[in-house]
Coordinates of N, CA and C in Angstrom, one line a residue:
F1 N 21.3 -31.7 -31.8 CA 21.1 -30.5 -31.0 C 21.2 -29.3 -31.9
P2 N 20.4 -28.2 -31.5 CA 20.5 -27.0 -32.4 C 21.8 -26.3 -32.2
S3 N 22.3 -25.8 -33.3 CA 23.5 -24.9 -33.2 C 23.1 -23.5 -33.7
H4 N 23.7 -22.5 -33.2 CA 23.3 -21.2 -33.6 C 24.4 -20.4 -34.3
D5 N 24.2 -20.0 -35.5 CA 25.2 -19.3 -36.2 C 25.0 -17.8 -36.0
M6 N 25.8 -17.1 -35.2 CA 25.6 -15.7 -34.8 C 25.7 -14.8 -36.0
Q7 N 26.4 -15.1 -37.0 CA 26.6 -14.2 -38.2 C 25.4 -14.1 -39.1
T8 N 24.7 -15.3 -39.2 CA 23.6 -15.3 -40.2 C 22.2 -15.3 -39.5
E9 N 22.2 -15.4 -38.1 CA 21.0 -15.5 -37.4 C 20.1 -16.6 -37.8
Q10 N 20.7 -17.8 -38.1 CA 19.9 -18.9 -38.5 C 20.1 -20.0 -37.4
I11 N 19.1 -20.8 -37.3 CA 19.1 -22.0 -36.4 C 19.2 -23.2 -37.2
I12 N 20.1 -24.0 -37.0 CA 20.3 -25.3 -37.8 C 20.0 -26.4 -36.8
L13 N 19.1 -27.3 -37.2 CA 18.7 -28.4 -36.4 C 19.4 -29.7 -37.0
K14 N 20.1 -30.4 -36.1 CA 20.7 -31.7 -36.5 C 20.1 -32.8 -35.7
D15 N 19.9 -33.9 -36.3 CA 19.5 -35.1 -35.7 C 18.2 -34.9 -34.9
V16 N 17.2 -34.2 -35.5 CA 15.9 -34.0 -34.9 C 14.9 -35.0 -35.4
R17 N 14.2 -35.6 -34.4 CA 13.2 -36.5 -34.8 C 11.8 -36.0 -34.3
I18 N 10.9 -35.9 -35.2 CA 9.6 -35.4 -34.9 C 8.6 -36.5 -35.1
E19 N 7.8 -36.8 -34.0 CA 6.8 -37.8 -34.0 C 5.4 -37.2 -33.9
L20 N 4.6 -37.5 -34.9 CA 3.2 -37.0 -34.9 C 2.3 -38.1 -34.3
I21 N 1.5 -37.7 -33.4 CA 0.5 -38.6 -32.8 C -0.9 -38.1 -33.0
E22 N -1.8 -39.0 -33.1 CA -3.2 -38.6 -33.3 C -3.9 -38.6 -31.9
L23 N -4.6 -37.5 -31.6 CA -5.3 -37.5 -30.4 C -6.7 -38.0 -30.6
G24 N -7.3 -38.6 -29.5 CA -8.6 -39.1 -29.6 C -9.6 -37.9 -29.3
T25 N -10.9 -38.2 -29.4 CA -11.8 -37.1 -29.2 C -11.9 -36.9 -27.7
Q26 N -12.2 -35.6 -27.3 CA -12.4 -35.3 -25.9 C -13.7 -35.9 -25.3
G27 N -13.6 -36.4 -24.1 CA -14.7 -37.0 -23.4 C -15.6 -35.9 -22.8
I28 N -16.6 -36.3 -22.1 CA -17.5 -35.5 -21.4 C -16.8 -34.9 -20.2
A29 N -17.0 -33.6 -20.0 CA -16.3 -32.9 -18.8 C -16.8 -33.5 -17.5
G30 N -15.9 -33.7 -16.6 CA -16.3 -34.2 -15.3 C -16.9 -33.1 -14.4
P31 N -17.3 -33.4 -13.2 CA -17.9 -32.4 -12.3 C -16.9 -31.3 -11.9
M32 N -17.4 -30.2 -11.6 CA -16.5 -29.1 -11.2 C -15.9 -29.4 -9.9
G33 N -14.6 -29.2 -9.7 CA -13.9 -29.4 -8.5 C -14.1 -28.3 -7.5
P34 N -13.7 -28.5 -6.3 CA -13.8 -27.4 -5.3 C -12.9 -26.2 -5.6
R35 N -13.4 -25.0 -5.1 CA -12.5 -23.8 -5.3 C -11.3 -24.0 -4.4
G36 N -10.3 -23.2 -4.6 CA -9.1 -23.2 -3.8 C -9.2 -23.0 -2.3
N37 N -10.3 -22.4 -1.9 CA -10.5 -22.2 -0.5 C -11.6 -23.1 0.1
E38 N -12.0 -24.1 -0.6 CA -13.0 -25.1 -0.1 C -12.4 -26.5 0.1
Y39 N -12.8 -27.1 1.3 CA -12.2 -28.4 1.6 C -13.3 -29.3 2.1
P40 N -13.4 -30.5 1.6 CA -14.4 -31.5 2.0 C -14.0 -32.2 3.3
Y41 N -15.0 -32.4 4.2 CA -14.8 -33.1 5.5 C -16.0 -34.0 5.7
Q42 N -15.9 -35.0 6.5 CA -17.0 -35.8 6.9 C -17.6 -35.3 8.2
A43 N -18.9 -35.1 8.2 CA -19.6 -34.6 9.4 C -19.4 -35.6 10.5
G44 N -19.2 -35.2 11.7 CA -19.0 -36.0 12.9 C -20.3 -36.3 13.6
M45 N -20.2 -36.9 14.8 CA -21.4 -37.3 15.5 C -22.3 -36.2 15.7
G46 N -23.6 -36.4 15.4 CA -24.6 -35.4 15.6 C -24.8 -34.5 14.4
G47 N -23.9 -34.6 13.4 CA -24.0 -33.7 12.2 C -23.5 -32.3 12.5
V48 N -23.6 -31.5 11.4 CA -23.2 -30.1 11.5 C -24.1 -29.2 10.8
S49 N -24.1 -27.9 11.1 CA -25.1 -27.0 10.5 C -24.4 -25.9 9.6
K50 N -25.1 -25.5 8.6 CA -24.7 -24.4 7.7 C -24.4 -23.2 8.5
G51 N -23.3 -22.5 8.1 CA -23.0 -21.2 8.6 C -22.3 -21.3 10.0
R52 N -22.0 -22.4 10.4 CA -21.3 -22.6 11.7 C -19.8 -22.8 11.5
I53 N -19.0 -22.6 12.5 CA -17.6 -22.8 12.4 C -17.2 -24.2 12.8
G54 N -16.4 -24.9 12.0 CA -16.1 -26.3 12.3 C -14.6 -26.5 12.8
M55 N -14.5 -27.6 13.5 CA -13.1 -28.0 14.0 C -13.0 -29.5 13.8
I56 N -11.8 -30.0 13.7 CA -11.5 -31.4 13.5 C -11.5 -32.1 14.9
D57 N -12.3 -33.2 15.0 CA -12.3 -33.9 16.3 C -11.3 -35.1 16.2
V58 N -11.2 -35.9 17.3 CA -10.3 -37.0 17.3 C -10.6 -38.1 16.4
Q59 N -11.8 -38.2 15.8 CA -12.1 -39.2 14.8 C -11.8 -38.7 13.4
D60 N -11.2 -37.5 13.3 CA -10.9 -36.9 12.0 C -12.1 -36.5 11.2
T61 N -13.2 -36.1 11.9 CA -14.4 -35.6 11.3 C -14.6 -34.2 11.8
I62 N -15.6 -33.5 11.2 CA -15.8 -32.1 11.6 C -17.0 -32.0 12.6
Q63 N -16.8 -31.2 13.6 CA -17.8 -30.8 14.6 C -17.8 -29.3 14.7
H64 N -18.9 -28.8 15.4 CA -19.0 -27.4 15.7 C -17.9 -27.1 16.7
A65 N -17.2 -26.0 16.4 CA -16.1 -25.5 17.3 C -16.7 -24.7 18.5
N66 N -16.0 -24.7 19.6 CA -16.4 -24.0 20.8 C -15.2 -23.3 21.4
A67 N -15.3 -21.9 21.3 CA -14.2 -21.1 21.8 C -14.1 -21.2 23.4
Y68 N -15.1 -21.7 24.1 CA -15.0 -21.9 25.5 C -14.3 -23.2 25.9
E69 N -14.0 -24.0 24.9 CA -13.4 -25.3 25.1 C -11.9 -25.3 24.7
P70 N -11.0 -25.2 25.7 CA -9.6 -25.0 25.4 C -9.0 -26.1 24.4
T71 N -9.5 -27.3 24.4 CA -9.0 -28.4 23.5 C -9.4 -28.1 22.0
H72 N -10.3 -27.1 21.7 CA -10.6 -26.8 20.4 C -9.7 -25.7 19.8
Q73 N -8.9 -25.1 20.6 CA -7.9 -24.1 20.2 C -6.9 -24.7 19.2
G74 N -6.8 -24.1 18.1 CA -5.8 -24.6 17.0 C -6.4 -25.7 16.2
R75 N -7.6 -26.1 16.4 CA -8.2 -27.2 15.6 C -9.4 -26.7 14.7
V76 N -9.6 -25.3 14.7 CA -10.6 -24.8 13.8 C -10.2 -24.8 12.4
V77 N -11.1 -25.3 11.5 CA -10.7 -25.5 10.1 C -11.5 -24.6 9.1
G78 N -12.6 -24.0 9.5 CA -13.3 -23.1 8.6 C -14.8 -23.1 8.9
L79 N -15.5 -22.4 7.9 CA -16.9 -22.2 8.0 C -17.6 -23.2 7.2
I80 N -18.6 -23.9 7.7 CA -19.4 -25.0 7.1 C -20.4 -24.3 6.1
T81 N -20.3 -24.7 4.8 CA -21.2 -24.0 3.8 C -22.5 -24.6 3.7
E82 N -22.7 -25.9 4.0 CA -24.0 -26.6 4.0 C -24.0 -27.6 5.2
G83 N -25.1 -27.7 5.8 CA -25.2 -28.7 6.9 C -25.2 -30.1 6.4
G84 N -24.9 -31.0 7.3 CA -24.9 -32.4 6.9 C -25.0 -33.3 8.1
A85 N -25.7 -34.4 7.9 CA -25.9 -35.4 9.0 C -24.6 -36.2 9.2
E86 N -24.5 -36.9 10.3 CA -23.3 -37.6 10.7 C -22.9 -38.5 9.5
G87 N -21.6 -38.5 9.1 CA -21.1 -39.3 8.0 C -21.2 -38.7 6.6
Q88 N -22.0 -37.7 6.5 CA -22.1 -37.0 5.2 C -20.9 -36.1 4.9
E89 N -20.6 -35.9 3.6 CA -19.5 -35.0 3.3 C -20.1 -33.6 3.3
V90 N -19.3 -32.7 3.9 CA -19.7 -31.3 4.0 C -18.5 -30.5 3.5
V91 N -18.7 -29.3 3.0 CA -17.6 -28.4 2.5 C -17.4 -27.3 3.5
V92 N -16.2 -27.0 3.8 CA -15.7 -25.9 4.7 C -14.9 -24.9 3.9
I93 N -15.2 -23.6 4.1 CA -14.3 -22.6 3.4 C -13.4 -22.0 4.5
I94 N -12.3 -21.6 4.0 CA -11.3 -20.9 4.9 C -11.2 -19.4 4.6
G95 N -11.8 -19.0 3.5 CA -11.7 -17.5 3.2 C -12.7 -17.2 2.1
G96 N -13.0 -15.9 1.9 CA -13.9 -15.4 0.9 C -15.3 -15.1 1.5
E97 N -16.1 -14.7 0.6 CA -17.5 -14.2 1.0 C -18.4 -15.4 1.2
F98 N -19.2 -15.4 2.2 CA -20.2 -16.4 2.4 C -21.6 -15.7 2.7
L99 N -22.6 -16.1 2.0 CA -23.9 -15.6 2.2 C -24.8 -16.6 2.9
D100 N -25.5 -16.1 4.0 CA -26.5 -16.9 4.7 C -27.7 -16.0 4.9
D101 N -28.8 -16.4 4.2 CA -30.0 -15.6 4.3 C -30.6 -15.6 5.7
S102 N -30.3 -16.5 6.5 CA -30.8 -16.5 7.9 C -30.1 -15.5 8.8
W103 N -29.0 -15.0 8.4 CA -28.2 -14.1 9.3 C -28.8 -12.7 9.3
N104 N -28.6 -12.0 10.4 CA -28.9 -10.6 10.5 C -27.7 -9.9 11.1
L105 N -26.6 -9.9 10.4 CA -25.3 -9.4 10.8 C -25.3 -7.9 10.9
T106 N -24.4 -7.3 11.7 CA -24.2 -5.9 11.7 C -23.1 -5.6 10.7
P107 N -23.4 -4.8 9.6 CA -22.4 -4.6 8.6 C -21.1 -3.9 9.2
A108 N -20.0 -4.2 8.5 CA -18.7 -3.7 8.9 C -18.3 -4.0 10.3
T109 N -18.6 -5.2 10.8 CA -18.3 -5.5 12.2 C -17.5 -6.8 12.2
I110 N -16.5 -6.9 13.1 CA -15.8 -8.2 13.3 C -16.6 -9.2 14.0
Y111 N -16.5 -10.4 13.6 CA -17.2 -11.6 14.2 C -16.2 -12.6 14.7
Y112 N -16.6 -13.1 15.9 CA -15.7 -14.1 16.6 C -16.4 -15.4 16.8
L113 N -15.6 -16.5 16.9 CA -16.2 -17.8 17.3 C -16.6 -17.7 18.7
V114 N -17.8 -18.3 19.0 CA -18.3 -18.5 20.4 C -18.6 -20.0 20.6
A115 N -19.7 -20.3 21.3 CA -20.0 -21.7 21.5 C -20.8 -22.3 20.4
G116 N -20.8 -23.6 20.2 CA -21.6 -24.3 19.2 C -21.3 -24.0 17.8
G117 N -20.1 -23.4 17.5 CA -19.8 -23.1 16.2 C -20.4 -21.8 15.7
E118 N -21.1 -21.1 16.6 CA -21.8 -19.8 16.3 C -20.8 -18.7 16.3
I119 N -21.2 -17.6 15.7 CA -20.4 -16.4 15.6 C -21.1 -15.2 16.4
S120 N -20.3 -14.3 16.9 CA -20.8 -13.2 17.6 C -19.9 -12.0 17.5
T121 N -20.5 -10.8 17.7 CA -19.7 -9.6 17.7 C -19.0 -9.5 19.1
N122 N -19.4 -10.2 20.1 CA -18.8 -10.2 21.4 C -17.8 -11.4 21.5
P123 N -16.5 -11.2 21.7 CA -15.6 -12.3 21.9 C -15.9 -13.0 23.2
P124 N -15.5 -14.3 23.3 CA -15.7 -15.0 24.5 C -14.8 -14.4 25.7
T125 N -15.2 -14.7 26.9 CA -14.5 -14.2 28.1 C -13.6 -15.2 28.7
S126 N -13.7 -16.5 28.2 CA -12.8 -17.5 28.7 C -12.5 -18.5 27.5
G127 N -11.6 -19.4 27.7 CA -11.2 -20.3 26.6 C -10.2 -19.6 25.7
F128 N -10.6 -19.3 24.5 CA -9.8 -18.6 23.5 C -10.6 -17.7 22.6
V129 N -9.9 -16.7 22.0 CA -10.6 -15.8 21.1 C -10.1 -16.1 19.7
Q130 N -11.0 -16.2 18.8 CA -10.6 -16.3 17.4 C -11.5 -15.6 16.5
K131 N -11.0 -14.6 15.7 CA -11.7 -13.9 14.7 C -12.0 -14.8 13.6
V132 N -13.3 -14.7 13.1 CA -13.7 -15.6 11.9 C -13.9 -14.8 10.7
G133 N -14.2 -13.5 10.8 CA -14.4 -12.6 9.6 C -15.0 -11.3 10.0
V134 N -15.4 -10.6 8.9 CA -16.0 -9.2 9.0 C -17.2 -9.2 8.1
S135 N -18.3 -8.7 8.7 CA -19.5 -8.7 7.9 C -19.5 -7.6 6.8
K136 N -19.9 -8.0 5.6 CA -20.0 -7.0 4.5 C -21.4 -6.4 4.4
S137 N -22.4 -7.2 4.9 CA -23.8 -6.8 4.9 C -24.5 -7.6 6.0
A138 N -25.8 -7.5 6.1 CA -26.6 -8.2 7.0 C -26.5 -9.7 6.8
K139 N -26.3 -10.1 5.5 CA -26.3 -11.5 5.1 C -25.0 -12.1 4.7
I140 N -23.9 -11.3 4.5 CA -22.7 -11.7 4.0 C -21.5 -11.5 5.0
L141 N -20.8 -12.6 5.2 CA -19.6 -12.5 6.1 C -18.4 -12.7 5.1
V142 N -17.4 -11.9 5.3 CA -16.1 -12.1 4.6 C -15.3 -12.9 5.5
V143 N -15.1 -14.2 5.2 CA -14.5 -15.1 6.1 C -13.0 -14.9 6.0
G144 N -12.3 -14.7 7.2 CA -10.9 -14.6 7.3 C -10.5 -14.8 8.7
F145 N -10.0 -16.0 9.0 CA -9.7 -16.4 10.3 C -8.4 -15.8 10.9
G146 N -8.5 -15.4 12.1 CA -7.3 -14.9 12.8 C -6.7 -16.0 13.7
E147 N -5.5 -15.8 14.2 CA -4.9 -16.8 15.0 C -5.7 -16.9 16.4
P148 N -5.9 -18.1 16.9 CA -6.5 -18.2 18.2 C -5.6 -17.7 19.3
V149 N -6.2 -17.0 20.2 CA -5.4 -16.4 21.4 C -6.1 -16.9 22.7
K150 N -5.3 -17.6 23.5 CA -5.8 -18.1 24.7 C -6.1 -17.0 25.7
I151 N -7.2 -17.1 26.4 CA -7.6 -16.1 27.4 C -7.0 -16.7 28.8
V152 N -6.2 -15.8 29.4 CA -5.7 -16.2 30.7 C -6.3 -15.4 31.8

């Protein structure tokens, strides 16, 4: 163990064993992993569409969420980044910017989950209300989910 002599500011090592090892050459880099806000899920029955909001169903697959369906409250997991057929792996994001060229969003506006995983500036009038993000431009949504609130 090292001992320290305070008067001479020297470190003296006793009974130290140094083992040198030779490292092999580095292999080919693997595929890039998901970002910290991306999660893979298996698309459920009927598949899912890009830019829709997804929820976990009883088969542990992802389906389009529906704010008018009370059983979907608390099961929303994120925004689907690419569509996929039933059984295909799809990626869901829970935060950050998402661009969809098919959108015509109103900039600087809050968007809410409605039916079929779609988003709207008008919150639902029954079921539950859940904010999904704020539009940065006509094509970009800054995804940021709020807590679901039951409509009574």
